[in-house]
């Protein structure tokens, strides 16, 4: 028997949560971090089904840790080959089966829309834990919480986003989430081949009257930024070898370049990184990419707590 | 140190349990479903080793959930490639190792008889969680409990079994289990190529004086049935393409065909299904295949509780 | 937030622990075995990250069981393909991510030195759970504890080591650990091709003035031994087929050969075995290879307890 919920809700995109709801979840995550023992039994005997049709260490371990820290339990699978998918079972049937055992589902799937199919038949909340190039809402929650914690706010700042702005789902989600806060400007740093798609520029930035500029080189942009969000630039994305060779170092951050940045400009990256942030940046106090991992876990705790309609008494 | 047991018992086949024992386990499963908190600490600090040499999401998650719901813990592996089997370790040695850590073992293996080998050397109870085309006793427990819950009885009924009756292990086990209850008749629905093997007909049905008829088409059989057990019919099983094309729709259940069935004829399927039950049947109150998943978990709880000789006090 | 530690320590090799520390850990393991309930909540809400870049059922299940028996929890992955390694993440980054979630890390990796890289950046203790042909310290802890339990001492004995002494990492580690105890002699039994490397003979045995002899045949050596440590001899290691055919039975222990051994000569093997110990030896009271598995778990409990600086009150 599942936990009875007043409202069954799924989270497919970061925009499924209003700004007010997001603020509440961030406040909750901060409280969970400050007082973990208060929440240590909140989900006792409840279960998360972590249905990962493709490997994702960071996201899976984060969800699992979050459920364990709420006092709950975890079941699931780590890859399609260790699931019934190999026997031809549909995502819809798999989630219906999992929902016989679990109270909430986190689903990662290589195909866009798979978690939506799951949500359409699931009697328990489904959280999209990344569906192909589409959405990855809990990454965006981690990003927002990290920025809020580093800067003390989510408004009034200039956010640089650097690298592959064309295919990076985390970038599109982050932009869509940030335009809901007042006075956020963007500096979009990428090779021409990998610029932000026009539908994001039109439907998200221009439709909301958001200031933005586009740059080819990170160094030009750095001095003005309050936040720098780095992403990976893959060689295969370039039109030709010459362009790649000419520009690849434009999108690598290292300690030297970082000297040009503000003292309180924080560096984020959704990880895994390959070489786009040199390891000599790791010890800089502005390096916030492992903070994203840290806060991502608390945001997943807070999100599951919210969707499961849990309650704890103040001790 | 393992839990000391008065009687070390393994379950390789559903017939390892007498009708009286089965009835007790079903009563226990019903009580567990009604009062989960009563059993929530029964297996505290005891461990299940889930040794799955081939993937099986449903069965593995069901066993894991069952142990967690008893307050116990789970260790194990999900596929042969993530086990020591790749280094040439025998099943016997692997179970002896697992028994150093765990109090009970559930083993899934592609080879018939592997769990029997494990049981022959194991100091802790071993449950066969499916061995090739041979036996899958906890599936049968799930089937029986679902029928009992839906119909209120396991006797006095006409059971239709449809699809691949030749190779389907769940079908043979279910028939062997049901003939022990009074006045159960069978309608065996399959293409000629996939009829019930004669050793089952002779040794199980005829030896027990059980009424049965064989049919080629599901539609002909439907009106008389109290239970319809569907299984998958694979194209490869047919002798020739023509037969397959001519007959494949005979073994597909959909909402239209279901109109001919009794109002209280329940539909079971061991899952995963591919297309032999159309999704338009899912919302029909007679669709009981997800109930099998639900009850299967409680039957595994009750079985492990019994084999581990656990006890709880009435609160 | 990790548990605050007075001293952050990693264990890469068995020699990272002094003889005094080892003795303490063995005493602790013995106490844990005798009074498991005393330690059942010692690591409550602490987490082990089991980062296994290659499968190892025995070692992984042992670590997981150890953490569960301390009242803690486990997260992790079982193979490189289900980890972020497939996306090109470095071991250093993966451990930094895992350390956001967990309080201690056990790492298995096919490449020598990978756990050392992890330790160099990790804010939480890292235990090497086997790195290629290099080190596997918790196997050595299991070996030592088994010998101590069987014989009542780790000094004053003749230890035979049989099989592949050239490539066997467990053998090199065990020798290095045992030479620290007084009056331990070695009989090294192997084909010429697979003799102990000269750097172990020179740097470990001769440098410590340890008595040793080399033998070609197990039968010759058996009567003098107090401990026999068997390892696998792989066909591929031989220079030519003739040698292999001629000698392969020299390194197989069976019940018949065992008659020549002392009544209190215990047989160890790091497992998995293939055929180098016949199954007819398993029931002999001198067969101690499954005891190694048993004690290995308690030694991992004791090691993690020590590295995490845990404390329990005497009940």
Coordinates of N, CA and C in Angstrom, one line a residue, chain B residues 96-252:
Chain B
X96 N 28.2 -20.7 -0.6 CA 28.9 -20.9 0.6 C 29.5 -19.6 1.1
X97 N 30.0 -18.8 0.2 CA 30.5 -17.4 0.5 C 29.4 -16.6 1.0
X98 N 28.3 -16.5 0.2 CA 27.2 -15.7 0.6 C 26.6 -16.0 1.9
X99 N 26.6 -17.3 2.2 CA 26.1 -17.8 3.5 C 26.9 -17.3 4.7
X100 N 28.1 -16.9 4.4 CA 28.9 -16.3 5.5 C 28.4 -14.9 5.9
X101 N 27.7 -14.3 5.0 CA 27.2 -12.9 5.2 C 25.7 -12.9 5.5
X102 N 25.0 -13.8 4.9 CA 23.5 -13.7 4.9 C 22.8 -14.8 5.6
X103 N 21.5 -14.6 5.9 CA 20.7 -15.6 6.7 C 19.8 -16.4 5.8
X104 N 19.6 -15.9 4.5 CA 18.8 -16.6 3.6 C 19.2 -16.2 2.2
X105 N 19.0 -17.1 1.2 CA 19.5 -16.8 -0.1 C 18.3 -17.0 -1.1
X106 N 18.2 -16.0 -2.0 CA 17.3 -16.2 -3.2 C 18.2 -16.2 -4.4
X107 N 18.0 -17.3 -5.2 CA 18.9 -17.5 -6.4 C 18.1 -17.6 -7.7
X108 N 18.5 -16.8 -8.6 CA 18.0 -16.9 -10.0 C 19.2 -17.3 -10.8
X109 N 19.0 -18.3 -11.7 CA 20.1 -18.8 -12.5 C 19.5 -19.3 -13.9
X110 N 20.3 -19.0 -15.0 CA 19.8 -19.5 -16.2 C 19.8 -21.0 -16.4
X111 N 20.6 -21.7 -15.6 CA 20.7 -23.2 -15.7 C 19.8 -23.9 -14.7
X112 N 19.0 -24.8 -15.3 CA 18.1 -25.6 -14.4 C 19.0 -26.4 -13.4
X113 N 18.5 -26.4 -12.2 CA 19.1 -27.2 -11.1 C 20.2 -26.4 -10.4
X114 N 20.6 -25.2 -10.8 CA 21.6 -24.5 -10.1 C 21.2 -24.2 -8.6
X115 N 20.0 -23.8 -8.4 CA 19.6 -23.5 -7.0 C 19.6 -24.8 -6.2
X116 N 19.3 -25.9 -6.8 CA 19.4 -27.2 -6.1 C 20.8 -27.5 -5.7
X117 N 21.8 -27.3 -6.5 CA 23.2 -27.4 -6.2 C 23.5 -26.5 -5.0
X118 N 23.0 -25.2 -5.0 CA 23.3 -24.3 -4.0 C 22.7 -24.8 -2.7
X119 N 21.5 -25.3 -2.7 CA 20.8 -25.8 -1.5 C 21.5 -27.0 -0.9
X120 N 22.2 -27.8 -1.8 CA 22.8 -29.0 -1.2 C 24.0 -28.7 -0.4
X121 N 24.6 -27.5 -0.5 CA 25.7 -27.1 0.3 C 25.5 -26.0 1.3
X122 N 24.3 -25.3 1.2 CA 24.1 -24.1 1.9 C 23.7 -24.4 3.4
X123 N 24.3 -23.7 4.3 CA 23.9 -23.7 5.7 C 22.7 -22.9 6.0
X124 N 22.2 -22.1 5.1 CA 21.0 -21.2 5.3 C 20.0 -21.5 4.2
X125 N 18.7 -21.2 4.4 CA 17.7 -21.5 3.5 C 17.9 -20.9 2.1
X126 N 17.7 -21.7 1.0 CA 17.8 -21.2 -0.3 C 16.5 -21.3 -1.0
X127 N 16.1 -20.2 -1.6 CA 14.8 -20.1 -2.4 C 15.2 -20.0 -3.9
X128 N 14.6 -20.9 -4.6 CA 14.8 -20.9 -6.1 C 14.0 -19.7 -6.6
X129 N 14.6 -18.7 -7.2 CA 14.0 -17.5 -7.7 C 13.9 -17.6 -9.2
X130 N 13.9 -18.9 -9.7 CA 13.7 -19.1 -11.2 C 15.0 -19.7 -11.7
X131 N 14.9 -20.9 -12.2 CA 16.1 -21.6 -12.8 C 15.8 -22.1 -14.2
X132 N 16.1 -21.2 -15.2 CA 15.9 -21.6 -16.6 C 14.5 -21.9 -16.9
X133 N 14.2 -22.9 -17.6 CA 12.8 -23.2 -17.9 C 12.2 -24.2 -16.9
X134 N 12.8 -24.3 -15.8 CA 12.4 -25.3 -14.8 C 11.4 -24.9 -13.8
X135 N 11.7 -24.2 -12.8 CA 10.8 -23.9 -11.7 C 10.9 -22.4 -11.3
X136 N 9.9 -21.9 -10.8 CA 9.9 -20.5 -10.3 C 8.8 -20.4 -9.2
X137 N 9.1 -21.1 -8.0 CA 8.1 -21.3 -7.1 C 7.4 -20.1 -6.5
X138 N 8.2 -19.0 -6.3 CA 7.5 -17.8 -5.8 C 6.6 -17.1 -6.7
X139 N 6.8 -17.4 -8.1 CA 5.8 -16.9 -9.0 C 4.5 -17.7 -8.8
X140 N 4.6 -19.0 -8.6 CA 3.4 -19.8 -8.3 C 2.7 -19.3 -7.0
X141 N 3.5 -19.0 -6.0 CA 2.9 -18.5 -4.8 C 2.1 -17.2 -5.1
X142 N 2.7 -16.3 -5.9 CA 2.0 -15.1 -6.2 C 0.7 -15.4 -7.0
X143 N 0.8 -16.4 -7.9 CA -0.4 -16.7 -8.7 C -1.5 -17.2 -7.8
X144 N -1.2 -18.2 -6.9 CA -2.2 -18.8 -6.1 C -2.8 -17.7 -5.1
X145 N -2.0 -16.9 -4.6 CA -2.5 -15.9 -3.6 C -3.5 -14.9 -4.4
X146 N -3.1 -14.6 -5.6 CA -3.9 -13.6 -6.4 C -5.3 -14.3 -6.7
X147 N -5.2 -15.5 -7.1 CA -6.5 -16.2 -7.4 C -7.4 -16.3 -6.1
X148 N -6.7 -16.7 -5.0 CA -7.5 -16.8 -3.8 C -8.1 -15.4 -3.3
X149 N -7.3 -14.4 -3.5 CA -7.8 -13.1 -3.1 C -8.9 -12.6 -4.1
X150 N -8.8 -12.8 -5.4 CA -9.8 -12.4 -6.3 C -11.1 -13.2 -6.1
X151 N -10.9 -14.5 -6.0 CA -12.1 -15.4 -6.1 C -12.6 -15.9 -4.7
X152 N -11.7 -15.7 -3.7 CA -12.1 -16.1 -2.3 C -11.9 -17.6 -2.1
X153 N -11.3 -18.3 -3.1 CA -11.1 -19.7 -3.0 C -10.1 -20.2 -4.0
X154 N -9.6 -21.4 -3.8 CA -8.7 -22.0 -4.8 C -9.3 -23.3 -5.4
X155 N -10.5 -23.6 -5.0 CA -11.2 -24.8 -5.4 C -12.4 -24.4 -6.3
X156 N -13.0 -25.5 -6.9 CA -14.3 -25.3 -7.6 C -14.2 -24.2 -8.7
X157 N -13.3 -24.3 -9.6 CA -13.3 -23.3 -10.7 C -12.7 -23.9 -11.9
X158 N -13.0 -23.2 -13.0 CA -12.5 -23.5 -14.3 C -11.4 -22.5 -14.7
X159 N -10.2 -23.1 -14.9 CA -9.0 -22.2 -15.1 C -8.6 -22.3 -16.6
X160 N -8.6 -21.3 -17.3 CA -8.1 -21.3 -18.7 C -6.6 -20.9 -18.7
X161 N -5.8 -21.6 -19.4 CA -4.4 -21.2 -19.5 C -4.1 -21.1 -21.0
X162 N -3.6 -19.9 -21.4 CA -3.6 -19.6 -22.8 C -2.2 -19.2 -23.2
X163 N -1.8 -19.7 -24.4 CA -0.5 -19.2 -25.0 C 0.5 -20.4 -25.2
X164 N 1.7 -20.2 -24.7 CA 2.7 -21.2 -24.9 C 2.7 -22.1 -23.7
X165 N 2.0 -23.2 -23.8 CA 1.9 -24.2 -22.7 C 3.0 -25.2 -22.7
X166 N 3.8 -25.2 -23.8 CA 4.8 -26.2 -23.9 C 6.1 -25.8 -23.1
X167 N 6.5 -24.5 -23.3 CA 7.8 -24.1 -22.7 C 7.6 -23.3 -21.4
X168 N 6.3 -22.9 -21.1 CA 6.1 -21.9 -20.0 C 6.2 -22.6 -18.6
X169 N 7.3 -22.4 -17.9 CA 7.5 -23.0 -16.6 C 6.4 -22.6 -15.6
X170 N 6.0 -21.4 -15.7 CA 5.0 -20.9 -14.7 C 3.7 -21.7 -14.9
X171 N 3.4 -22.1 -16.1 CA 2.2 -22.8 -16.4 C 2.2 -24.2 -15.8
X172 N 3.3 -24.9 -16.0 CA 3.5 -26.2 -15.4 C 3.4 -26.2 -13.9
X173 N 4.1 -25.2 -13.3 CA 4.1 -25.1 -11.8 C 2.7 -24.8 -11.3
X174 N 2.0 -23.9 -12.0 CA 0.6 -23.5 -11.6 C -0.3 -24.7 -11.6
X175 N -0.3 -25.4 -12.7 CA -1.1 -26.6 -12.9 C -0.8 -27.6 -11.7
X176 N 0.4 -27.9 -11.5 CA 0.8 -28.9 -10.5 C 0.3 -28.4 -9.1
X177 N 0.3 -27.1 -8.9 CA -0.1 -26.6 -7.6 C -1.6 -26.6 -7.5
X178 N -2.3 -26.3 -8.5 CA -3.8 -26.2 -8.5 C -4.5 -27.6 -8.4
X179 N -3.9 -28.6 -9.0 CA -4.6 -29.9 -8.9 C -4.7 -30.4 -7.5
X180 N -4.0 -29.8 -6.6 CA -4.1 -30.3 -5.2 C -5.4 -29.7 -4.5
X181 N -6.1 -28.8 -5.2 CA -7.3 -28.3 -4.6 C -8.5 -29.0 -5.3
X182 N -9.6 -29.1 -4.6 CA -10.8 -29.9 -5.1 C -11.5 -29.2 -6.3
X183 N -11.9 -30.0 -7.2 CA -12.8 -29.6 -8.3 C -12.2 -28.4 -9.1
X184 N -11.0 -28.4 -9.5 CA -10.4 -27.4 -10.4 C -10.4 -28.1 -11.8
X185 N -11.0 -27.4 -12.8 CA -10.9 -27.9 -14.2 C -10.0 -27.0 -15.0
X186 N -9.5 -27.5 -16.1 CA -8.6 -26.7 -16.9 C -9.1 -26.6 -18.4
X187 N -8.9 -25.5 -19.0 CA -9.1 -25.3 -20.4 C -7.8 -24.9 -20.9
X188 N -7.2 -25.7 -21.8 CA -5.8 -25.4 -22.3 C -5.9 -24.9 -23.7
X189 N -5.5 -23.6 -23.8 CA -5.7 -22.9 -25.1 C -4.4 -22.6 -25.7
X190 N -4.1 -23.2 -26.8 CA -2.7 -23.0 -27.4 C -2.8 -23.5 -28.9
X191 N -1.8 -23.0 -29.7 CA -1.6 -23.7 -31.0 C -1.1 -25.1 -30.7
X192 N -1.3 -26.0 -31.7 CA -0.9 -27.4 -31.6 C 0.5 -27.5 -31.2
X193 N 1.4 -26.6 -31.8 CA 2.8 -26.7 -31.6 C 3.2 -26.5 -30.1
X194 N 2.3 -25.8 -29.4 CA 2.7 -25.3 -28.1 C 1.8 -25.9 -27.0
X195 N 1.2 -27.1 -27.3 CA 0.3 -27.7 -26.3 C 1.1 -28.1 -25.1
X196 N 0.4 -28.3 -24.0 CA 1.0 -28.8 -22.8 C 1.7 -30.1 -23.1
X197 N 2.9 -30.3 -22.6 CA 3.7 -31.5 -22.8 C 2.9 -32.7 -22.3
X198 N 3.1 -33.9 -22.9 CA 2.3 -35.0 -22.5 C 2.7 -35.5 -21.1
X199 N 3.9 -35.2 -20.7 CA 4.2 -35.7 -19.3 C 3.5 -34.9 -18.3
X200 N 3.1 -33.7 -18.6 CA 2.3 -32.9 -17.6 C 0.8 -33.4 -17.7
X201 N 0.4 -33.7 -18.9 CA -1.0 -34.2 -19.1 C -1.1 -35.6 -18.3
X202 N -0.1 -36.4 -18.6 CA -0.2 -37.8 -18.0 C 0.0 -37.8 -16.5
X203 N 1.2 -37.2 -16.1 CA 1.6 -37.3 -14.7 C 0.9 -36.4 -13.8
X204 N 0.4 -35.3 -14.3 CA -0.2 -34.3 -13.4 C -1.8 -34.4 -13.5
X205 N -2.2 -34.2 -14.8 CA -3.7 -34.1 -14.9 C -4.4 -35.4 -14.8
X206 N -4.0 -36.3 -15.7 CA -4.6 -37.6 -15.7 C -4.4 -38.4 -14.4
X207 N -3.2 -38.4 -13.9 CA -2.8 -39.1 -12.7 C -3.7 -38.6 -11.5
X208 N -4.2 -37.4 -11.6 CA -5.0 -36.8 -10.5 C -6.5 -36.8 -10.9
X209 N -6.8 -37.4 -12.0 CA -8.2 -37.4 -12.5 C -8.8 -36.0 -12.6
X210 N -8.0 -35.2 -13.3 CA -8.5 -33.8 -13.4 C -9.1 -33.6 -14.8
X211 N -10.3 -33.0 -14.8 CA -10.9 -32.6 -16.1 C -10.2 -31.6 -16.8
X212 N -9.9 -31.8 -18.1 CA -9.4 -30.7 -18.9 C -9.8 -30.9 -20.4
X213 N -9.9 -29.8 -21.1 CA -10.1 -29.8 -22.5 C -9.0 -28.9 -23.2
X214 N -8.8 -29.2 -24.5 CA -7.8 -28.4 -25.2 C -8.5 -27.6 -26.3
X215 N -8.2 -26.3 -26.4 CA -8.8 -25.5 -27.5 C -7.7 -24.8 -28.3
X216 N -8.0 -24.4 -29.5 CA -7.1 -23.7 -30.3 C -7.3 -22.2 -30.2
X217 N -8.5 -21.8 -29.9 CA -8.8 -20.3 -29.9 C -9.3 -19.9 -28.6
X218 N -8.8 -18.7 -28.1 CA -9.2 -18.2 -26.9 C -10.7 -17.8 -26.8
X219 N -11.2 -17.3 -27.9 CA -12.6 -16.8 -27.9 C -13.6 -17.9 -27.6
X220 N -13.2 -19.1 -28.1 CA -14.1 -20.3 -27.9 C -14.2 -20.6 -26.4
X221 N -13.0 -20.4 -25.7 CA -12.9 -20.9 -24.4 C -13.4 -19.9 -23.4
X222 N -13.3 -18.6 -23.7 CA -13.6 -17.5 -22.7 C -14.8 -17.6 -21.9
X223 N -16.0 -17.8 -22.5 CA -17.2 -17.7 -21.7 C -17.3 -18.7 -20.5
X224 N -16.6 -19.8 -20.5 CA -16.7 -20.7 -19.4 C -15.7 -20.5 -18.2
X225 N -14.8 -19.6 -18.4 CA -13.7 -19.5 -17.5 C -14.0 -18.7 -16.2
X226 N -13.4 -19.1 -15.1 CA -13.4 -18.3 -13.9 C -12.1 -17.6 -13.7
X227 N -11.0 -18.1 -14.3 CA -9.7 -17.5 -14.3 C -9.1 -17.7 -15.7
X228 N -8.5 -16.7 -16.2 CA -7.7 -16.8 -17.5 C -6.3 -16.4 -17.2
X229 N -5.4 -17.4 -17.4 CA -4.0 -17.2 -17.2 C -3.3 -17.1 -18.5
X230 N -2.9 -15.9 -18.9 CA -2.3 -15.6 -20.2 C -0.8 -15.7 -20.1
X231 N -0.2 -16.2 -21.2 CA 1.3 -16.2 -21.3 C 1.7 -15.8 -22.7
X232 N 2.9 -15.5 -22.9 CA 3.4 -15.0 -24.2 C 3.6 -16.1 -25.2
X233 N 3.2 -15.8 -26.4 CA 3.5 -16.7 -27.5 C 4.6 -16.1 -28.4
X234 N 5.7 -16.7 -28.4 CA 6.8 -16.1 -29.2 C 6.8 -16.7 -30.7
X235 N 7.0 -15.8 -31.6 CA 7.0 -16.1 -33.0 C 7.9 -17.3 -33.3
X236 N 9.1 -17.3 -32.7 CA 10.1 -18.4 -32.9 C 9.6 -19.8 -32.6
X237 N 8.6 -19.9 -31.8 CA 8.1 -21.2 -31.4 C 7.3 -21.9 -32.4
X238 N 6.8 -21.1 -33.4 CA 5.9 -21.7 -34.5 C 6.8 -22.5 -35.5
X239 N 6.1 -23.6 -36.0 CA 6.8 -24.4 -37.0 C 7.0 -23.6 -38.3
X240 N 6.0 -22.8 -38.7 CA 6.2 -22.0 -39.9 C 5.5 -20.7 -39.9
X241 N 6.0 -19.8 -40.7 CA 5.5 -18.4 -40.7 C 4.0 -18.3 -41.0
X242 N 3.5 -19.2 -41.8 CA 2.1 -19.2 -42.2 C 1.2 -19.4 -40.9
X243 N 1.6 -20.5 -40.2 CA 0.8 -20.7 -38.9 C 0.8 -19.5 -38.0
X244 N 2.0 -18.9 -37.9 CA 2.1 -17.8 -37.0 C 1.2 -16.6 -37.4
X245 N 1.3 -16.3 -38.7 CA 0.4 -15.2 -39.2 C -1.1 -15.5 -39.0
X246 N -1.4 -16.8 -39.3 CA -2.8 -17.2 -39.2 C -3.3 -17.2 -37.7
X247 N -2.5 -17.5 -36.8 CA -3.0 -17.7 -35.5 C -2.6 -16.7 -34.4
X248 N -1.7 -15.8 -34.8 CA -1.1 -15.0 -33.7 C -2.2 -14.2 -32.9
X249 N -3.2 -13.8 -33.6 CA -4.3 -13.0 -32.9 C -5.2 -13.9 -32.0
X250 N -5.1 -15.2 -32.2 CA -5.9 -16.1 -31.4 C -5.5 -15.9 -29.9
X251 N -4.3 -15.5 -29.6 CA -3.7 -15.6 -28.3 C -3.5 -14.2 -27.7
X252 N -4.2 -13.2 -28.3 CA -4.1 -11.8 -27.8 C -5.4 -11.5 -27.1

